[in-house]
Short mmCIF file of C-alpha atoms in Angstrom, two decimals:
data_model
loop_
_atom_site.label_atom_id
_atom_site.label_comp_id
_atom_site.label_asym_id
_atom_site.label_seq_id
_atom_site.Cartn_x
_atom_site.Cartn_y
_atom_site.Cartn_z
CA UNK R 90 -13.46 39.77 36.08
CA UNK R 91 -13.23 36.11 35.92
CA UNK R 92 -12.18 34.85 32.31
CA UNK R 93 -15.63 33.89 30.12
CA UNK R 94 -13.85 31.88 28.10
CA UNK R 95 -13.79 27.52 27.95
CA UNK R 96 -11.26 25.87 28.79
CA UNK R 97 -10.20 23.06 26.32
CA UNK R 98 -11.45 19.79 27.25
CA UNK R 99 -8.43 17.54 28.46
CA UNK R 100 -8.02 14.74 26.36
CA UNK R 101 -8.52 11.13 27.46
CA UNK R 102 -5.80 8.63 27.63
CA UNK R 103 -6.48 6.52 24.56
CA UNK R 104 -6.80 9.73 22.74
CA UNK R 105 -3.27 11.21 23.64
CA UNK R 106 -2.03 7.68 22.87
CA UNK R 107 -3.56 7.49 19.50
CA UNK R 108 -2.34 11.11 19.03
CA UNK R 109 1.37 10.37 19.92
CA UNK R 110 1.07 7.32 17.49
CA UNK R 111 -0.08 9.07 14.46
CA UNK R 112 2.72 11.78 15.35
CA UNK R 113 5.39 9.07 14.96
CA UNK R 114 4.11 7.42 12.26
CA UNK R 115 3.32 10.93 10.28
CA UNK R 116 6.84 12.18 11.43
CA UNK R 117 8.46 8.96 10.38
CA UNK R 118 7.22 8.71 7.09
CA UNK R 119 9.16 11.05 4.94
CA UNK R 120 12.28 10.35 6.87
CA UNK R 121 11.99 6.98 5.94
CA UNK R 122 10.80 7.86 2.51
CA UNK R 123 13.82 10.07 2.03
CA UNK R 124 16.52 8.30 3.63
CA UNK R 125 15.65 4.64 3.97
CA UNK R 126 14.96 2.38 7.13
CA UNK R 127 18.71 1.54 7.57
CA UNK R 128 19.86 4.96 7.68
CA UNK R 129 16.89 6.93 10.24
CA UNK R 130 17.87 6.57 13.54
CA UNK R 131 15.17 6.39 16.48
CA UNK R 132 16.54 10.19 17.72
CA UNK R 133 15.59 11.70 14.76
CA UNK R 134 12.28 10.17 14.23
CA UNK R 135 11.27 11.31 18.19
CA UNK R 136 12.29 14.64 17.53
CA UNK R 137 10.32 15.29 14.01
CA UNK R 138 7.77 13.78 16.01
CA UNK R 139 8.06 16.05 19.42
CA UNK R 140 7.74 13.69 21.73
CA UNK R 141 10.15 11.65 23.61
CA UNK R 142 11.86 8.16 23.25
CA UNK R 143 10.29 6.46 26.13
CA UNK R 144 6.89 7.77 24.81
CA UNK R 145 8.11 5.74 21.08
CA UNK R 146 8.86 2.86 22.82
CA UNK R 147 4.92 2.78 24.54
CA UNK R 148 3.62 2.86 21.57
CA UNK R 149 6.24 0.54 18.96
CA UNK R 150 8.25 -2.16 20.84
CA UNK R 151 11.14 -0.72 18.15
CA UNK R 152 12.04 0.93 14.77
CA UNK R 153 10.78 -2.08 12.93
CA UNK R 154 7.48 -2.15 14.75
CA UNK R 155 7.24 1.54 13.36
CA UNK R 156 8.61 0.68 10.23
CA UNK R 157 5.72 -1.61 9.90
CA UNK R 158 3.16 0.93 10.89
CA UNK R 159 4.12 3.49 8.10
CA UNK R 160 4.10 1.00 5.72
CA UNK R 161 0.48 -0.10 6.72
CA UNK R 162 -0.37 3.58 6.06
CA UNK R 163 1.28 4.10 2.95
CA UNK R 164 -0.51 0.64 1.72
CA UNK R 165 -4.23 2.05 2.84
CA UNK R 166 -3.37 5.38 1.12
CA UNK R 167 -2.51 3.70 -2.28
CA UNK R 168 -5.74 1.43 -1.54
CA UNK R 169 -7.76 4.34 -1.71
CA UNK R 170 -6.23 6.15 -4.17
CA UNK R 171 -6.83 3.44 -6.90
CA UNK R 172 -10.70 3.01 -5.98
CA UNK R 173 -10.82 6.76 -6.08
CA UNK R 174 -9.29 6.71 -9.38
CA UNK R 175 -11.55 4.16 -10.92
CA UNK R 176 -14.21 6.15 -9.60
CA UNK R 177 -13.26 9.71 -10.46
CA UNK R 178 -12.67 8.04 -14.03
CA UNK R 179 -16.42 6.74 -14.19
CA UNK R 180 -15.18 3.13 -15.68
CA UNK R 181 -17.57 0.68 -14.42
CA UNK R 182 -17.02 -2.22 -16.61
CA UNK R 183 -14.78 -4.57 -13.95
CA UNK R 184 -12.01 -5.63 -16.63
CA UNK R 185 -11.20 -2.15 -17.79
CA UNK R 186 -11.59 -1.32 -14.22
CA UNK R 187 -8.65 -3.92 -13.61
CA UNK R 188 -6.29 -2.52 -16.55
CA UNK R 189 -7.30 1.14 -14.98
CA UNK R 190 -6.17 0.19 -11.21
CA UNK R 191 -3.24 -1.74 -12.36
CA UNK R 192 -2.26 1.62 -14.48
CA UNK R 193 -2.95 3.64 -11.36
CA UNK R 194 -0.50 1.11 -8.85
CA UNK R 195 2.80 1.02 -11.15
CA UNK R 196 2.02 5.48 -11.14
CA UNK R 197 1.86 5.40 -7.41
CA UNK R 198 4.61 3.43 -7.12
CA UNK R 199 6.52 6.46 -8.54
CA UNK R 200 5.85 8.47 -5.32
CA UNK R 201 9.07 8.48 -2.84
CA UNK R 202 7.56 7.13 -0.22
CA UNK R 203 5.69 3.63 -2.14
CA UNK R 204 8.96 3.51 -3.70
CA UNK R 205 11.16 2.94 -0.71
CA UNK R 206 9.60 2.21 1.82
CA UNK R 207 6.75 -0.59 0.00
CA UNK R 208 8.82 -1.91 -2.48
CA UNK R 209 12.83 -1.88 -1.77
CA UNK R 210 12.78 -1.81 1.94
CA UNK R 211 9.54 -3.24 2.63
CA UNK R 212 10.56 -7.00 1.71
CA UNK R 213 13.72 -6.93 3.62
CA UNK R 214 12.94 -4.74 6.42
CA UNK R 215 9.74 -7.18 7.36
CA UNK R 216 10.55 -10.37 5.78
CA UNK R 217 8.74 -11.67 2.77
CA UNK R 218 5.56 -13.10 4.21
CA UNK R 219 4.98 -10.14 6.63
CA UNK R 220 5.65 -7.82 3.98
CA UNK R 221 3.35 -10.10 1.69
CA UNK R 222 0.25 -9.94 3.86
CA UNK R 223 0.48 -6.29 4.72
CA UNK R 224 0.42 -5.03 1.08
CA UNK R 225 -2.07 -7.93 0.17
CA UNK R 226 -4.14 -6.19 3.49
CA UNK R 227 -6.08 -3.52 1.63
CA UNK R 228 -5.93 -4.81 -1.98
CA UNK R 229 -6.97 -8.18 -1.69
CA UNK R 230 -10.64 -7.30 -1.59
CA UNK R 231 -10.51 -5.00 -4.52
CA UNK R 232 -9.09 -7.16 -6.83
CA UNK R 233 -11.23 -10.51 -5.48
CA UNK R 234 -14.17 -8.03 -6.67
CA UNK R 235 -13.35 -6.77 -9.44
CA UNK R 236 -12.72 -10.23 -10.81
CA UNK R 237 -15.96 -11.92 -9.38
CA UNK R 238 -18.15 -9.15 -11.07
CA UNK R 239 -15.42 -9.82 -14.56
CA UNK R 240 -16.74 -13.38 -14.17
CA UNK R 241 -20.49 -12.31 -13.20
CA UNK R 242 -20.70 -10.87 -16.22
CA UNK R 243 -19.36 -13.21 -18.44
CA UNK R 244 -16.13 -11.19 -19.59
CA UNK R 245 -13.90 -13.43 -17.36
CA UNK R 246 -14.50 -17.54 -17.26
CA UNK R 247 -15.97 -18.89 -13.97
CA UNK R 248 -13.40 -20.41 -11.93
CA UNK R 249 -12.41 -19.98 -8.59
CA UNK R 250 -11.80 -16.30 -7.68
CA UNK R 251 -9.51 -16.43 -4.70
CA UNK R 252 -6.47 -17.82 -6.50
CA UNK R 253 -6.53 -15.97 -9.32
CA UNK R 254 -6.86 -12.67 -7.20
CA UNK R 255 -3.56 -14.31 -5.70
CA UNK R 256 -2.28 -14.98 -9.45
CA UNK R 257 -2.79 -11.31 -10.13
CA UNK R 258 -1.63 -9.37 -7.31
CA UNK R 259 1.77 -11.36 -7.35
CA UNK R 260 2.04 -10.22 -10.96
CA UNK R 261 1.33 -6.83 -10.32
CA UNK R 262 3.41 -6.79 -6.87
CA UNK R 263 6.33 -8.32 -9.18
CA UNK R 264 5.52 -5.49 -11.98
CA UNK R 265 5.91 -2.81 -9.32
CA UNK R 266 9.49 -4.61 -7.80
CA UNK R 267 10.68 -4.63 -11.52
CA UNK R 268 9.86 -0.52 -12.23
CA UNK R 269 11.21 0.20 -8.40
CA UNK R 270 14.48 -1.79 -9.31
CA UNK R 271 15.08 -0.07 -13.01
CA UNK R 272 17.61 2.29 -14.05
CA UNK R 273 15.07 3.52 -15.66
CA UNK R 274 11.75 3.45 -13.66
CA UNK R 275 9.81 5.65 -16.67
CA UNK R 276 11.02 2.75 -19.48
CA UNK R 277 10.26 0.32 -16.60
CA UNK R 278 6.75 0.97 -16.25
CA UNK R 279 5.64 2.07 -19.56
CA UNK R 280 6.49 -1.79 -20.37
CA UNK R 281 4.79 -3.02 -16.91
CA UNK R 282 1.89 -1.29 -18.04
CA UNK R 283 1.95 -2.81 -21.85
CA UNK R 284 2.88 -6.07 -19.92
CA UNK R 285 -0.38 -6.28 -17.55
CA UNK R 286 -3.18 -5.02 -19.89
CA UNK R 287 -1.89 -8.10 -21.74
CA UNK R 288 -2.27 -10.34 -18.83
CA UNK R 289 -5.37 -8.75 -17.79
CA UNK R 290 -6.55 -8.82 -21.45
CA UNK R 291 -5.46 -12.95 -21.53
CA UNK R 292 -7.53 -13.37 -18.37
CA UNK R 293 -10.71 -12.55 -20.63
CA UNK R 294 -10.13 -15.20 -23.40
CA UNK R 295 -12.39 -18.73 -22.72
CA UNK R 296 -9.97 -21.99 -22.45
CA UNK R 297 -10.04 -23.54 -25.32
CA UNK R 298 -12.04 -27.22 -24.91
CA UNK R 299 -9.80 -30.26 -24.02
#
């Protein structure tokens, strides 16, 4: 008797593409994590990932190009992970909120893979402004808000909101390079930590009148 059973629907072009994308970039994320951009070679990253060179090189004009796509992913993962940790922690207030997420970033930047591949080979892998508007990519917003609703309600001074969310994020993007670069990254960000609830904290006191 003829076989009852379906046969699995074939899968369209875009979708095979997007699936042989996310296997590179999920296969080349802990080799990069582990061993650095410098020392993963293209051979090793298509065959964690199962599929061939020629298929890479249709989806990533090179390593870089892939470099750059992990990157984006570990960025929108740490994105994420500090709303959902304001969240989870029920702080609404937006200046605690601020001191919270800025907690939450230097303990991500722990992890292997924010560590190297964000912070030390990030910059020099991608080149400062590329690196720069990447990382800024899913934070920007979150920050910008937190501050407009800190000024909304009075515990922040009105003032414009777009460079200041700059101000910040370089300090905290500088905080995280500092504990990455350490000896010792625990020392490194207990002090980062002391260092931007201060800065944070500074943000809420009114200039004094001319």
């Amino acid at each position: 008797m003829p076989s009852t059973t379906p046969k699995p629907a074939r899968r369209s072009q875009p979708e095979r593409s997007a699936a042989t994308r996310e296997a590179l970039v999920t296969a080349a994320r802990p080799l990069f994590a582990a061993h650095g951009f410098a020392h993963v070679g293209t051979e090793a990253i298509v065959a964690a990932a199962a599929v061939t060179r020629g298929a890479m090189y249709h989806q990533f004009a090179d390593k870089t190009a892939l470099f750059a796509a992990v990157l984006e992913t570990v960025e929108a993962g740490v994105a994420e992970h500090l709303v959902e940790r304001v969240s989870a922690a029920g702080v609404t207030e937006p200046v605690a909120a601020m001191r919270l997420a800025a907690r939450a970033w230097l303990e991500a930047c722990a992890a292997p893979d924010v560590r190297r591949i964000v912070l030390v080979d990030g910059p020099s892998v991608l080149g400062w402004t590329r690196w720069r508007a990447l990382c800024q990519r899913y934070v920007f917003r979150l920050v910008h808000d937190l501050l407009a609703a800190a000024m909304d309600t009075g515990r922040v001074p009105r003032q414009p909101v777009v460079p200041l969310t700059h101000l910040l994020l370089g300090a905290s993007d500088e905080a995280a390079l500092y504990v990455a670069e350490s000896a010792d990254p625990d020392a490194a960000r207990t002090e980062m930590i002391a260092a931007l609830d201060h800065l944070i904290n500074g943000l809420t006191t009114p200039h004094p009148a001319e």
